[in-house]
Short mmCIF file of C-alpha atoms in Angstrom, two decimals:
data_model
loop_
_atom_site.label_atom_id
_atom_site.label_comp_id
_atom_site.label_asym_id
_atom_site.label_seq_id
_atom_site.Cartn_x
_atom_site.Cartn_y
_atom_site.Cartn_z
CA UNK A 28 -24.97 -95.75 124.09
CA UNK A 29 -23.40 -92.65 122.68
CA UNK A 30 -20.36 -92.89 120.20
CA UNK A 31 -17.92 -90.51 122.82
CA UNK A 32 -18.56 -90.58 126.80
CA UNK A 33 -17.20 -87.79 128.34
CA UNK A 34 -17.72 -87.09 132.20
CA UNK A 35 -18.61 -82.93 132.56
CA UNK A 36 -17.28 -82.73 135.55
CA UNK A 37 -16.63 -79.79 136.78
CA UNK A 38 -13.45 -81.12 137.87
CA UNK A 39 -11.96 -78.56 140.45
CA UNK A 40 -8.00 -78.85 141.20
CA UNK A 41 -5.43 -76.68 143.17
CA UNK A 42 -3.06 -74.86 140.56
CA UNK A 43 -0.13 -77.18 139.93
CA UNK A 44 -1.86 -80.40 140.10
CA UNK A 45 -2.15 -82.84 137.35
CA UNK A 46 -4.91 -83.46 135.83
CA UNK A 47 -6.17 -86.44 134.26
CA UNK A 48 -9.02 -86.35 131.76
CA UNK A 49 -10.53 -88.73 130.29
CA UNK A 50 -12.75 -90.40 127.09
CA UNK A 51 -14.54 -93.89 126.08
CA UNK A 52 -15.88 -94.17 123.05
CA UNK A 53 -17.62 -97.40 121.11
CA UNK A 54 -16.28 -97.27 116.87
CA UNK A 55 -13.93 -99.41 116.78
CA UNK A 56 -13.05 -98.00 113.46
CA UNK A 57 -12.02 -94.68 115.44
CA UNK A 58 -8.46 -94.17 114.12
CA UNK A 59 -7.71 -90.39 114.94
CA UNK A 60 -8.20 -88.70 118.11
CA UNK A 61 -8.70 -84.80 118.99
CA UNK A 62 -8.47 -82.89 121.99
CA UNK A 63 -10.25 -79.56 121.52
CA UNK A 64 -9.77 -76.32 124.36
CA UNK A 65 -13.38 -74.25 124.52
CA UNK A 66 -12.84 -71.46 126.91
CA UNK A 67 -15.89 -69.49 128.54
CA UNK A 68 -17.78 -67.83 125.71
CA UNK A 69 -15.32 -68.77 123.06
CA UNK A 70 -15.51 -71.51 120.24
CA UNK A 71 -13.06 -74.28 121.03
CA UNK A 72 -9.77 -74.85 119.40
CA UNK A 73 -7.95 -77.86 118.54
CA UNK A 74 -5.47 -78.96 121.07
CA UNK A 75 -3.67 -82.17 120.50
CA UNK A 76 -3.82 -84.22 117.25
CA UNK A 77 -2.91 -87.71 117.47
CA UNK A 78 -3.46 -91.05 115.21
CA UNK A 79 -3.81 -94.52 116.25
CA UNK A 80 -2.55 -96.05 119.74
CA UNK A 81 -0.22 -94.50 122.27
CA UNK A 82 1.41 -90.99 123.39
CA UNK A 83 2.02 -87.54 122.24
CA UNK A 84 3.34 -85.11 124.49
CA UNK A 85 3.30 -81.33 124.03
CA UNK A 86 4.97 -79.17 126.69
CA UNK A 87 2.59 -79.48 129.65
CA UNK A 88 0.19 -81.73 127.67
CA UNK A 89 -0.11 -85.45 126.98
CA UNK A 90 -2.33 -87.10 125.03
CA UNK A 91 -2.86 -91.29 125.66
CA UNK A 92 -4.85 -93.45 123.50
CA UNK A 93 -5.28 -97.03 124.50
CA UNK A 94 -7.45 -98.58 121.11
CA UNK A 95 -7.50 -101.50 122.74
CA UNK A 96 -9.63 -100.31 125.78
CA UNK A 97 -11.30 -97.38 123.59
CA UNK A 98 -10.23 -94.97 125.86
CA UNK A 99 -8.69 -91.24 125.33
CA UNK A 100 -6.78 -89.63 127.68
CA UNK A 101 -5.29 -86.02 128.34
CA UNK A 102 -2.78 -85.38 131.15
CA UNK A 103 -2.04 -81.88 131.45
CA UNK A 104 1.16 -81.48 134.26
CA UNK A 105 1.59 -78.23 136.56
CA UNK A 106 -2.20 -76.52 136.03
CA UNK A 107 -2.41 -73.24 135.60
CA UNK A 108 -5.60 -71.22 136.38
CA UNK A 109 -5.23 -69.96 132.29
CA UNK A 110 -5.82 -73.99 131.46
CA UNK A 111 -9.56 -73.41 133.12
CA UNK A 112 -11.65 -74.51 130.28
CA UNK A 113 -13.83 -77.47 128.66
CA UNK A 114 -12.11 -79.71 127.17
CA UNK A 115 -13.74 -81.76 124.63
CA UNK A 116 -12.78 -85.09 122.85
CA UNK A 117 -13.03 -85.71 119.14
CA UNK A 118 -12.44 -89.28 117.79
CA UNK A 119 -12.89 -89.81 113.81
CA UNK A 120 -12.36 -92.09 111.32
CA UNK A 121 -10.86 -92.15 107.94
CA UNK A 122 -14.71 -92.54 106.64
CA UNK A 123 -16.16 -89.63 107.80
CA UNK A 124 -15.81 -85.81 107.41
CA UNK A 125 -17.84 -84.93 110.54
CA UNK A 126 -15.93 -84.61 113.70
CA UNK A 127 -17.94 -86.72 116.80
CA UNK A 128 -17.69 -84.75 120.17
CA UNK A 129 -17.74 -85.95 123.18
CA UNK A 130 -20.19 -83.76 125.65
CA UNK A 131 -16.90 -81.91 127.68
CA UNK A 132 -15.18 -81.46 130.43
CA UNK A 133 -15.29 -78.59 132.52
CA UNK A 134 -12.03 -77.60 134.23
CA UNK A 135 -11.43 -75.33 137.18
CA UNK A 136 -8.09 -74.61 138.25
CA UNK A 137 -7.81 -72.66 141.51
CA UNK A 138 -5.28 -70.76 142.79
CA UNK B 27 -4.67 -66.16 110.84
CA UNK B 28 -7.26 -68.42 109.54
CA UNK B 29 -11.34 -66.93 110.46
CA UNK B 30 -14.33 -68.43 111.22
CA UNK B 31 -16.94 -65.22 111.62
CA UNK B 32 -20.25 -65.23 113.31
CA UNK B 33 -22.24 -62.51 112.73
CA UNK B 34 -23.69 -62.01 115.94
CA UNK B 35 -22.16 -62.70 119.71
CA UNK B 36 -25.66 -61.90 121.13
CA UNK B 37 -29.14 -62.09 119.74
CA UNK B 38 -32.70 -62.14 121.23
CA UNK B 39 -35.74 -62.62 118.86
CA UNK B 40 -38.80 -63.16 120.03
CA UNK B 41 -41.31 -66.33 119.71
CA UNK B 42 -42.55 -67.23 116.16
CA UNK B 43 -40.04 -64.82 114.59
CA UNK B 44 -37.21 -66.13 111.71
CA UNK B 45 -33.81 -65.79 112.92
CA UNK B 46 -31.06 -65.84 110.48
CA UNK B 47 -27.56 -66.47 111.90
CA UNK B 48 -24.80 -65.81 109.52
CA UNK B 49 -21.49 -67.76 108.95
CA UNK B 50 -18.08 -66.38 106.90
CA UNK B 51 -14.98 -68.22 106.59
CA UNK B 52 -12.40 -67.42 104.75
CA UNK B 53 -9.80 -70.45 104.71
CA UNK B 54 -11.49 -71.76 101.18
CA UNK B 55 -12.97 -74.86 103.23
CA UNK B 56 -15.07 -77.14 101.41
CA UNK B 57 -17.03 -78.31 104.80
CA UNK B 58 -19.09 -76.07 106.91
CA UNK B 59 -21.10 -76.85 109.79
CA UNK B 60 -23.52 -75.67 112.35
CA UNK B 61 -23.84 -76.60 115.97
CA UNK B 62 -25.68 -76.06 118.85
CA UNK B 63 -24.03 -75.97 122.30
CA UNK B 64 -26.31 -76.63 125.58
CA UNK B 65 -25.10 -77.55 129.15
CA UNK B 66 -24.28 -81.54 129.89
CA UNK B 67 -25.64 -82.04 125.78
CA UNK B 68 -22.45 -81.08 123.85
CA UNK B 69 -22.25 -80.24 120.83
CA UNK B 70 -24.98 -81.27 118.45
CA UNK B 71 -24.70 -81.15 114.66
CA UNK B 72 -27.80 -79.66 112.85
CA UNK B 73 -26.37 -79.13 109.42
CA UNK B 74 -23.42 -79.65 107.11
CA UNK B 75 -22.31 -79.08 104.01
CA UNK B 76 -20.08 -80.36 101.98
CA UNK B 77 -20.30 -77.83 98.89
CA UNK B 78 -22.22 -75.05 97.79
CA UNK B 79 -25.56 -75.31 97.54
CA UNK B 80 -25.48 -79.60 99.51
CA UNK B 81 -26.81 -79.72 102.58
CA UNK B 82 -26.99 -82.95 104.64
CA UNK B 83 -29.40 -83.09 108.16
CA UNK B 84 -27.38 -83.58 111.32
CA UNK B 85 -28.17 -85.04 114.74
CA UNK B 86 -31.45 -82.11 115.02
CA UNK B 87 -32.38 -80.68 112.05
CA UNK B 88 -35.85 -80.30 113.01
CA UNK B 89 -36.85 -76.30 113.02
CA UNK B 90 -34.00 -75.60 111.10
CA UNK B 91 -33.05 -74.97 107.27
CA UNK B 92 -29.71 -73.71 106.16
CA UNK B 93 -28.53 -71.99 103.22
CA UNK B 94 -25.06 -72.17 100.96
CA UNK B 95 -25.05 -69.82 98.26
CA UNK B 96 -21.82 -68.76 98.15
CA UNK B 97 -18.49 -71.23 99.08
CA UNK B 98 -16.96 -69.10 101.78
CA UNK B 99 -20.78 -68.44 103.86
CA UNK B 100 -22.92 -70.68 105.47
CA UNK B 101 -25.89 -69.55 107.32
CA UNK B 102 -28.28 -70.93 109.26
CA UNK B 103 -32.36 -70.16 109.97
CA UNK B 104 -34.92 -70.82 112.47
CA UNK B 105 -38.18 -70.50 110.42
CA UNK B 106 -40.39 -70.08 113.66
CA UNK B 107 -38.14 -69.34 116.84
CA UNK B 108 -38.96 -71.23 119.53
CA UNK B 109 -38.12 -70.90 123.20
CA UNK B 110 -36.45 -74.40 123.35
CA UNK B 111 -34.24 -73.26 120.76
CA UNK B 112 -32.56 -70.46 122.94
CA UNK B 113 -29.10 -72.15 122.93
CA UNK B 114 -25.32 -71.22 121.75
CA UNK B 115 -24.95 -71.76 118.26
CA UNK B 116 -21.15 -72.68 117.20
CA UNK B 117 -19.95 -72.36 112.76
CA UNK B 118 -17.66 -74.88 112.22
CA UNK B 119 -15.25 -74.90 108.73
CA UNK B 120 -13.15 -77.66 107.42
CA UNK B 121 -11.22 -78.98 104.66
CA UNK B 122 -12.84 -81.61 102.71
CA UNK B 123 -9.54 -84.02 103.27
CA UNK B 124 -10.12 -86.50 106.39
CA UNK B 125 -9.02 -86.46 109.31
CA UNK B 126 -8.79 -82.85 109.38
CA UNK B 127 -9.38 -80.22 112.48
CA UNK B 128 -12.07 -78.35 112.35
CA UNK B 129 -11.97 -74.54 113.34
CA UNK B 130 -14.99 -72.72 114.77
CA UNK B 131 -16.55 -69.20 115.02
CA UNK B 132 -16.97 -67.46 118.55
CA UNK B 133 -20.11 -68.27 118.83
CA UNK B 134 -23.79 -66.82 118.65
CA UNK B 135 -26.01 -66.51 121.82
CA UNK B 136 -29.25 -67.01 121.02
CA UNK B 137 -32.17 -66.42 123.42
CA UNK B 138 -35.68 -66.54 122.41
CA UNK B 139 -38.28 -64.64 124.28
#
């Protein structure tokens, strides 16, 4: 079993939907969790930054982690086509320098 | 604005050449890493270094060596280009403090002939 499932989609969605995407991973000593942004032909860029269990919100974007469940969640409300992108989960732990990845997931959103 | 360069955006070598692909950053990060990108794998570490001159083998080091002379470049080589190695290669910087983001180059497109 991998460290970070990640389902690469593509998900497809009409422009204003939300969209729900989602991680599991399988350290338990996991403590911080990154959402990065990789659009086509681009490197990706850190997104959302958050540490331990629950929510962070920024504008459009919410980011959900349930360490109970080892499971990552970003909610991004009223799509635009501009958020059509991979996004790709990073979990770490205050032991390691590397970031983990999960694979990405590709977003389409259509007008 | 903090930089991650990549030397090339595009490359195409041919079969049995040596490839060098070429890393600057210039945030004074102590970690640097390389990457390879393919469709439904990810990303998957090759190399990563923590200092100049330290190197530690990622997830596939296997037909590649990488070289840190200098703090601020890291670059990597294919000794004997391959065509399973045709792939996007992603530079990665950070600082050596945990828990820290990690910010990338554009990207090299490699594509071996």
């Amino acid at each position: 079993q991998k460290e970070v499932e990640q389902d690469p989609g593509p998900l497809s969605v009409p422009e204003g939907a939300i969209v729900s995407l989602n991680c599991t991973y399988s350290n338990s000593a996991f403590q911080y969790f990154m959402w990065y942004r990789q659009y086509s032909r681009k490197g990706p860029e850190l997104l959302m930054y958050t540490y331990s269990s629950g929510n962070k919100e920024d504008g459009r974007f919410t980011a959900q982690v349930d360490k109970s469940s080892k499971y990552i969640s970003l909610f991004i409300r009223d799509s635009q086509p501009s958020d059509s992108a991979t996004y790709l989960c990073a979990p770490g732990s205050g032991g390691s320098y590397i970031p983990t990845f999960g694979r990405g997931t590709s977003l389409i959103v259509h007008p | 604005d903090v930089k991650v360069t990549q030397s090339s955006r595009y490359l195409v070598k041919r079969t049995g050449e040596k490839v060098f692909l070429e890393c600057v950053q210039d945030m004074d990060h102590e970690n640097m890493f390389w990457y390879r990108q393919d469709p439904g794998l990810g990303l998957r570490l090759i190399y990563f270094s923590y200092d100049v001159k330290m190197k530690e083998k990622g997830d596939i080091p296997e037909g590649y060596s990488v070289s840190r002379e200098k703090k601020e470049r890291f670059s990597l080589i294919l000794e004997s280009a391959s065509t399973n190695q045709t792939s996007m290669y992603l530079c990665a910087s950070s600082l050596i403090t945990l828990n820290t983001e990690a910010f990338f180059g554009q990207g090299t497109r490699l594509t071996v002939v």
